[in-house]
mmCIF file of C-alpha atoms in Angstrom:
data_model
loop_
_atom_site.group_PDB
_atom_site.id
_atom_site.type_symbol
_atom_site.label_atom_id
_atom_site.label_comp_id
_atom_site.label_asym_id
_atom_site.label_seq_id
_atom_site.Cartn_x
_atom_site.Cartn_y
_atom_site.Cartn_z
ATOM 1 C CA ARG A 17 -21.626 9.074 -3.862
ATOM 2 C CA LYS A 18 -24.831 8.456 -5.798
ATOM 3 C CA LEU A 19 -22.728 7.909 -8.937
ATOM 4 C CA PHE A 20 -21.000 4.995 -7.225
ATOM 5 C CA VAL A 21 -23.897 2.914 -5.912
ATOM 6 C CA GLU A 22 -26.414 0.712 -7.682
ATOM 7 C CA LYS A 23 -29.615 2.418 -8.861
ATOM 8 C CA HIS A 24 -31.787 0.848 -6.143
ATOM 9 C CA LEU A 25 -29.505 2.386 -3.461
ATOM 10 C CA VAL A 26 -29.328 5.951 -4.807
ATOM 11 C CA SER A 27 -31.822 7.169 -2.193
ATOM 12 C CA GLU A 28 -29.417 5.888 0.502
ATOM 13 C CA ALA A 29 -26.237 7.300 -1.089
ATOM 14 C CA TYR A 30 -25.917 10.347 1.166
ATOM 15 C CA ARG A 31 -26.616 8.597 4.442
ATOM 16 C CA ASP A 32 -23.475 8.166 6.534
ATOM 17 C CA ILE A 33 -23.592 4.377 6.361
ATOM 18 C CA PRO A 34 -21.796 1.667 4.391
ATOM 19 C CA LEU A 35 -23.800 0.187 1.521
ATOM 20 C CA PRO A 36 -23.527 -3.174 -0.282
ATOM 21 C CA ILE A 37 -21.804 -3.146 -3.680
ATOM 22 C CA GLY A 38 -21.802 -6.833 -4.588
ATOM 23 C CA CYS A 39 -19.244 -9.635 -4.144
ATOM 24 C CA GLY A 40 -19.836 -9.445 -0.385
ATOM 25 C CA GLN A 41 -18.189 -6.000 -0.276
ATOM 26 C CA THR A 42 -19.367 -2.529 0.780
ATOM 27 C CA ILE A 43 -18.813 1.109 -0.087
ATOM 28 C CA SER A 44 -17.596 2.759 3.117
ATOM 29 C CA GLN A 45 -19.577 5.444 4.866
ATOM 30 C CA PRO A 46 -18.627 8.953 3.654
ATOM 31 C CA TYR A 47 -17.303 10.101 7.043
ATOM 32 C CA VAL A 48 -14.822 7.238 7.257
ATOM 33 C CA VAL A 49 -13.611 7.762 3.678
ATOM 34 C CA ALA A 50 -13.064 11.472 4.367
ATOM 35 C CA TYR A 51 -11.396 10.789 7.726
ATOM 36 C CA MET A 52 -8.978 8.205 6.311
ATOM 37 C CA ILE A 53 -8.002 10.445 3.411
ATOM 38 C CA ALA A 54 -7.567 13.460 5.714
ATOM 39 C CA CYS A 55 -5.217 11.450 7.970
ATOM 40 C CA LEU A 56 -2.855 10.946 5.024
ATOM 41 C CA ASN A 57 -2.237 14.722 4.609
ATOM 42 C CA LEU A 58 -1.937 14.317 0.851
ATOM 43 C CA LYS A 59 -0.089 16.771 -1.367
ATOM 44 C CA LYS A 60 -0.779 17.396 -5.082
ATOM 45 C CA THR A 61 2.583 15.771 -5.907
ATOM 46 C CA ASP A 62 1.850 12.514 -4.037
ATOM 47 C CA LYS A 63 1.524 9.067 -5.531
ATOM 48 C CA VAL A 64 -1.076 6.959 -3.677
ATOM 49 C CA LEU A 65 -1.753 3.228 -3.614
ATOM 50 C CA GLU A 66 -5.329 2.212 -2.849
ATOM 51 C CA ILE A 67 -6.141 -1.357 -1.853
ATOM 52 C CA GLY A 68 -9.788 -2.169 -2.562
ATOM 53 C CA THR A 69 -11.065 -0.123 -5.507
ATOM 54 C CA GLY A 70 -14.635 -1.219 -4.828
ATOM 55 C CA THR A 71 -16.989 1.105 -6.702
ATOM 56 C CA GLY A 72 -14.288 3.693 -7.411
ATOM 57 C CA TYR A 73 -15.777 6.281 -5.018
ATOM 58 C CA GLN A 74 -12.681 6.724 -2.863
ATOM 59 C CA THR A 75 -10.498 6.384 -5.979
ATOM 60 C CA ALA A 76 -12.248 9.356 -7.595
ATOM 61 C CA ILE A 77 -11.832 11.494 -4.469
ATOM 62 C CA LEU A 78 -8.140 10.611 -4.235
ATOM 63 C CA SER A 79 -7.621 11.527 -7.903
ATOM 64 C CA HIS A 80 -8.467 15.161 -7.110
ATOM 65 C CA LEU A 81 -6.029 15.333 -4.195
ATOM 66 C CA CYS A 82 -2.812 13.826 -5.551
ATOM 67 C CA GLN A 83 -0.754 13.345 -8.698
ATOM 68 C CA GLU A 84 -1.426 9.645 -9.317
ATOM 69 C CA VAL A 85 -3.616 6.922 -7.836
ATOM 70 C CA TYR A 86 -2.738 3.267 -8.298
ATOM 71 C CA THR A 87 -5.660 1.104 -7.282
ATOM 72 C CA ILE A 88 -5.985 -2.670 -6.863
ATOM 73 C CA GLU A 89 -9.226 -4.657 -6.719
ATOM 74 C CA ILE A 90 -9.492 -8.443 -6.297
ATOM 75 C CA TYR A 91 -12.943 -8.786 -7.920
ATOM 76 C CA SER A 92 -12.997 -8.287 -11.696
ATOM 77 C CA ASP A 93 -16.732 -7.459 -11.632
ATOM 78 C CA LEU A 94 -16.187 -4.583 -9.193
ATOM 79 C CA LEU A 95 -13.087 -3.345 -11.023
ATOM 80 C CA ASN A 96 -14.854 -3.276 -14.395
ATOM 81 C CA LYS A 97 -17.806 -1.330 -12.963
ATOM 82 C CA ALA A 98 -15.441 1.112 -11.221
ATOM 83 C CA LYS A 99 -13.547 1.719 -14.482
ATOM 84 C CA LYS A 100 -16.820 2.537 -16.270
ATOM 85 C CA ARG A 101 -17.887 4.974 -13.542
ATOM 86 C CA ILE A 102 -14.469 6.651 -13.515
ATOM 87 C CA ALA A 103 -14.444 6.917 -17.337
ATOM 88 C CA LYS A 104 -17.685 8.939 -17.182
ATOM 89 C CA LEU A 105 -15.925 11.405 -14.854
ATOM 90 C CA ASN A 106 -12.994 11.745 -17.277
ATOM 91 C CA LEU A 107 -10.359 11.280 -14.556
ATOM 92 C CA LYS A 108 -6.963 10.546 -16.101
ATOM 93 C CA ASN A 109 -4.485 10.126 -13.225
ATOM 94 C CA LEU A 110 -5.600 6.613 -12.257
ATOM 95 C CA ILE A 111 -3.966 3.252 -12.876
ATOM 96 C CA PHE A 112 -6.142 0.190 -12.258
ATOM 97 C CA LYS A 113 -4.991 -3.323 -11.509
ATOM 98 C CA LEU A 114 -6.871 -6.559 -10.983
ATOM 99 C CA GLY A 115 -5.049 -8.392 -8.239
ATOM 100 C CA ASN A 116 -4.508 -9.401 -4.644
ATOM 101 C CA GLY A 117 -3.869 -6.163 -2.761
ATOM 102 C CA THR A 118 -1.860 -7.904 -0.042
ATOM 103 C CA GLU A 119 0.834 -8.438 -2.684
ATOM 104 C CA GLY A 120 1.209 -4.675 -3.155
ATOM 105 C CA TRP A 121 2.208 -3.071 -6.431
ATOM 106 C CA GLN A 122 4.982 -5.049 -8.062
ATOM 107 C CA ASN A 123 8.087 -3.579 -9.752
ATOM 108 C CA LYS A 124 9.438 -2.013 -6.546
ATOM 109 C CA ALA A 125 7.012 0.905 -6.872
ATOM 110 C CA LEU A 126 7.095 3.335 -3.940
ATOM 111 C CA PHE A 127 4.148 5.412 -2.745
ATOM 112 C CA ASP A 128 3.789 8.496 -0.573
ATOM 113 C CA ALA A 129 0.595 7.069 0.903
ATOM 114 C CA ILE A 130 -1.267 3.761 1.004
ATOM 115 C CA ILE A 131 -4.945 3.457 1.906
ATOM 116 C CA ILE A 132 -6.433 0.036 2.597
ATOM 117 C CA SER A 133 -10.214 -0.322 2.642
ATOM 118 C CA ALA A 134 -10.471 -3.718 4.325
ATOM 119 C CA ALA A 135 -9.505 -5.050 7.760
ATOM 120 C CA SER A 136 -6.633 -7.366 8.553
ATOM 121 C CA GLU A 137 -5.042 -8.689 11.728
ATOM 122 C CA ILE A 138 -1.626 -7.693 10.356
ATOM 123 C CA ILE A 139 -0.192 -5.049 8.057
ATOM 124 C CA PRO A 140 0.786 -6.864 4.836
ATOM 125 C CA VAL A 141 4.600 -6.749 4.617
ATOM 126 C CA LYS A 142 4.618 -6.184 0.854
ATOM 127 C CA LEU A 143 2.562 -3.028 1.353
ATOM 128 C CA LEU A 144 5.064 -1.694 3.879
ATOM 129 C CA GLU A 145 7.745 -2.375 1.256
ATOM 130 C CA ASN A 146 5.770 -0.178 -1.188
ATOM 131 C CA LEU A 147 5.821 2.789 1.229
ATOM 132 C CA LYS A 148 8.325 5.626 0.695
ATOM 133 C CA ASN A 149 10.360 6.914 3.612
ATOM 134 C CA GLN A 150 8.186 9.436 5.498
ATOM 135 C CA GLY A 151 5.144 7.918 3.782
ATOM 136 C CA CYS A 152 1.900 7.031 5.566
ATOM 137 C CA LEU A 153 -0.328 3.980 5.432
ATOM 138 C CA ILE A 154 -3.841 3.869 6.863
ATOM 139 C CA MET A 155 -5.941 0.753 7.329
ATOM 140 C CA PRO A 156 -8.417 -0.908 9.658
ATOM 141 C CA ILE A 157 -6.687 -3.410 11.935
ATOM 142 C CA LYS A 158 -8.618 -6.281 13.477
ATOM 143 C CA LYS A 159 -7.942 -6.761 17.169
ATOM 144 C CA PRO A 160 -7.979 -10.186 18.931
ATOM 145 C CA SER A 161 -11.284 -9.100 20.522
ATOM 146 C CA GLY A 162 -12.801 -8.855 17.044
ATOM 147 C CA ASN A 163 -13.072 -5.067 17.220
ATOM 148 C CA GLN A 164 -11.398 -2.967 14.556
ATOM 149 C CA LYS A 165 -9.444 0.287 14.811
ATOM 150 C CA LEU A 166 -8.045 2.519 12.120
ATOM 151 C CA LEU A 167 -4.277 2.349 12.228
ATOM 152 C CA LEU A 168 -2.065 5.122 10.856
ATOM 153 C CA VAL A 169 1.512 4.035 10.152
ATOM 154 C CA LYS A 170 4.335 6.434 9.271
ATOM 155 C CA LYS A 171 7.579 5.093 7.864
ATOM 156 C CA ASN A 172 10.678 6.704 9.354
ATOM 157 C CA ASN A 173 13.752 5.138 7.730
ATOM 158 C CA GLU A 174 13.523 1.486 8.789
ATOM 159 C CA THR A 175 11.072 2.024 11.656
ATOM 160 C CA TYR A 176 7.306 2.344 11.597
ATOM 161 C CA LEU A 177 5.438 4.639 13.955
ATOM 162 C CA GLU A 178 1.911 3.362 14.589
ATOM 163 C CA LYS A 179 -1.025 5.339 15.939
ATOM 164 C CA GLU A 180 -4.453 3.864 16.642
ATOM 165 C CA LEU A 181 -7.356 6.085 15.695
ATOM 166 C CA LEU A 182 -11.106 5.539 15.893
ATOM 167 C CA GLY A 183 -13.087 2.314 15.983
ATOM 168 C CA VAL A 184 -14.429 1.133 12.614
ATOM 169 C CA LYS A 185 -16.084 -1.850 10.947
ATOM 170 C CA PHE A 186 -14.767 -3.004 7.553
ATOM 171 C CA VAL A 187 -15.047 -6.134 5.447
ATOM 172 C CA PRO A 188 -12.015 -8.460 5.744
ATOM 173 C CA LEU A 189 -8.914 -7.927 3.616
ATOM 174 C CA LEU A 190 -8.821 -10.847 1.211
ATOM 175 C CA ASN A 191 -5.588 -12.706 0.633
ATOM 176 C CA LYS A 192 -6.510 -15.157 -2.088
ATOM 177 C CA ASN A 193 -6.711 -15.633 -5.817
ATOM 178 C CA ILE A 194 -8.333 -13.021 -8.022
ATOM 179 C CA LYS A 195 -12.072 -13.369 -8.589
#
């Protein structure tokens, strides 16, 4: 994780805490990243959509576990820094996009798994449309109380099976113009 934080935070990189990355965003704590990825039960042949590239830390991990990672970031500054970090690691199975993640990946693309690294009160419909049958989506969901829980959603034909997991704290999912 030290490769994905600013120099002044390198000494904190291996603590199991979120860290600031700029633009009001954070890099998630390592345990939560690992837990979310593990819940997806990825296969080497899977195509994954990641919402919230951030520093590229989770993106890099995903790249080793599946065939392709499509990743969307709303902040151009964060996306450009993530691309530079990823380039140094020589990872080739990644496709980056600057955009509003709530809009999903256009062109009717379908994914085996979708991982969202920001909390929302609802699951964005366009992301559900990007999910293959038998695919899984994981994201933090914001409850009316203000608390957040990880939500694992499995698509089964036209129905969605939802399972609440552990309590978490994420930055809000942004649904606005690109920065």
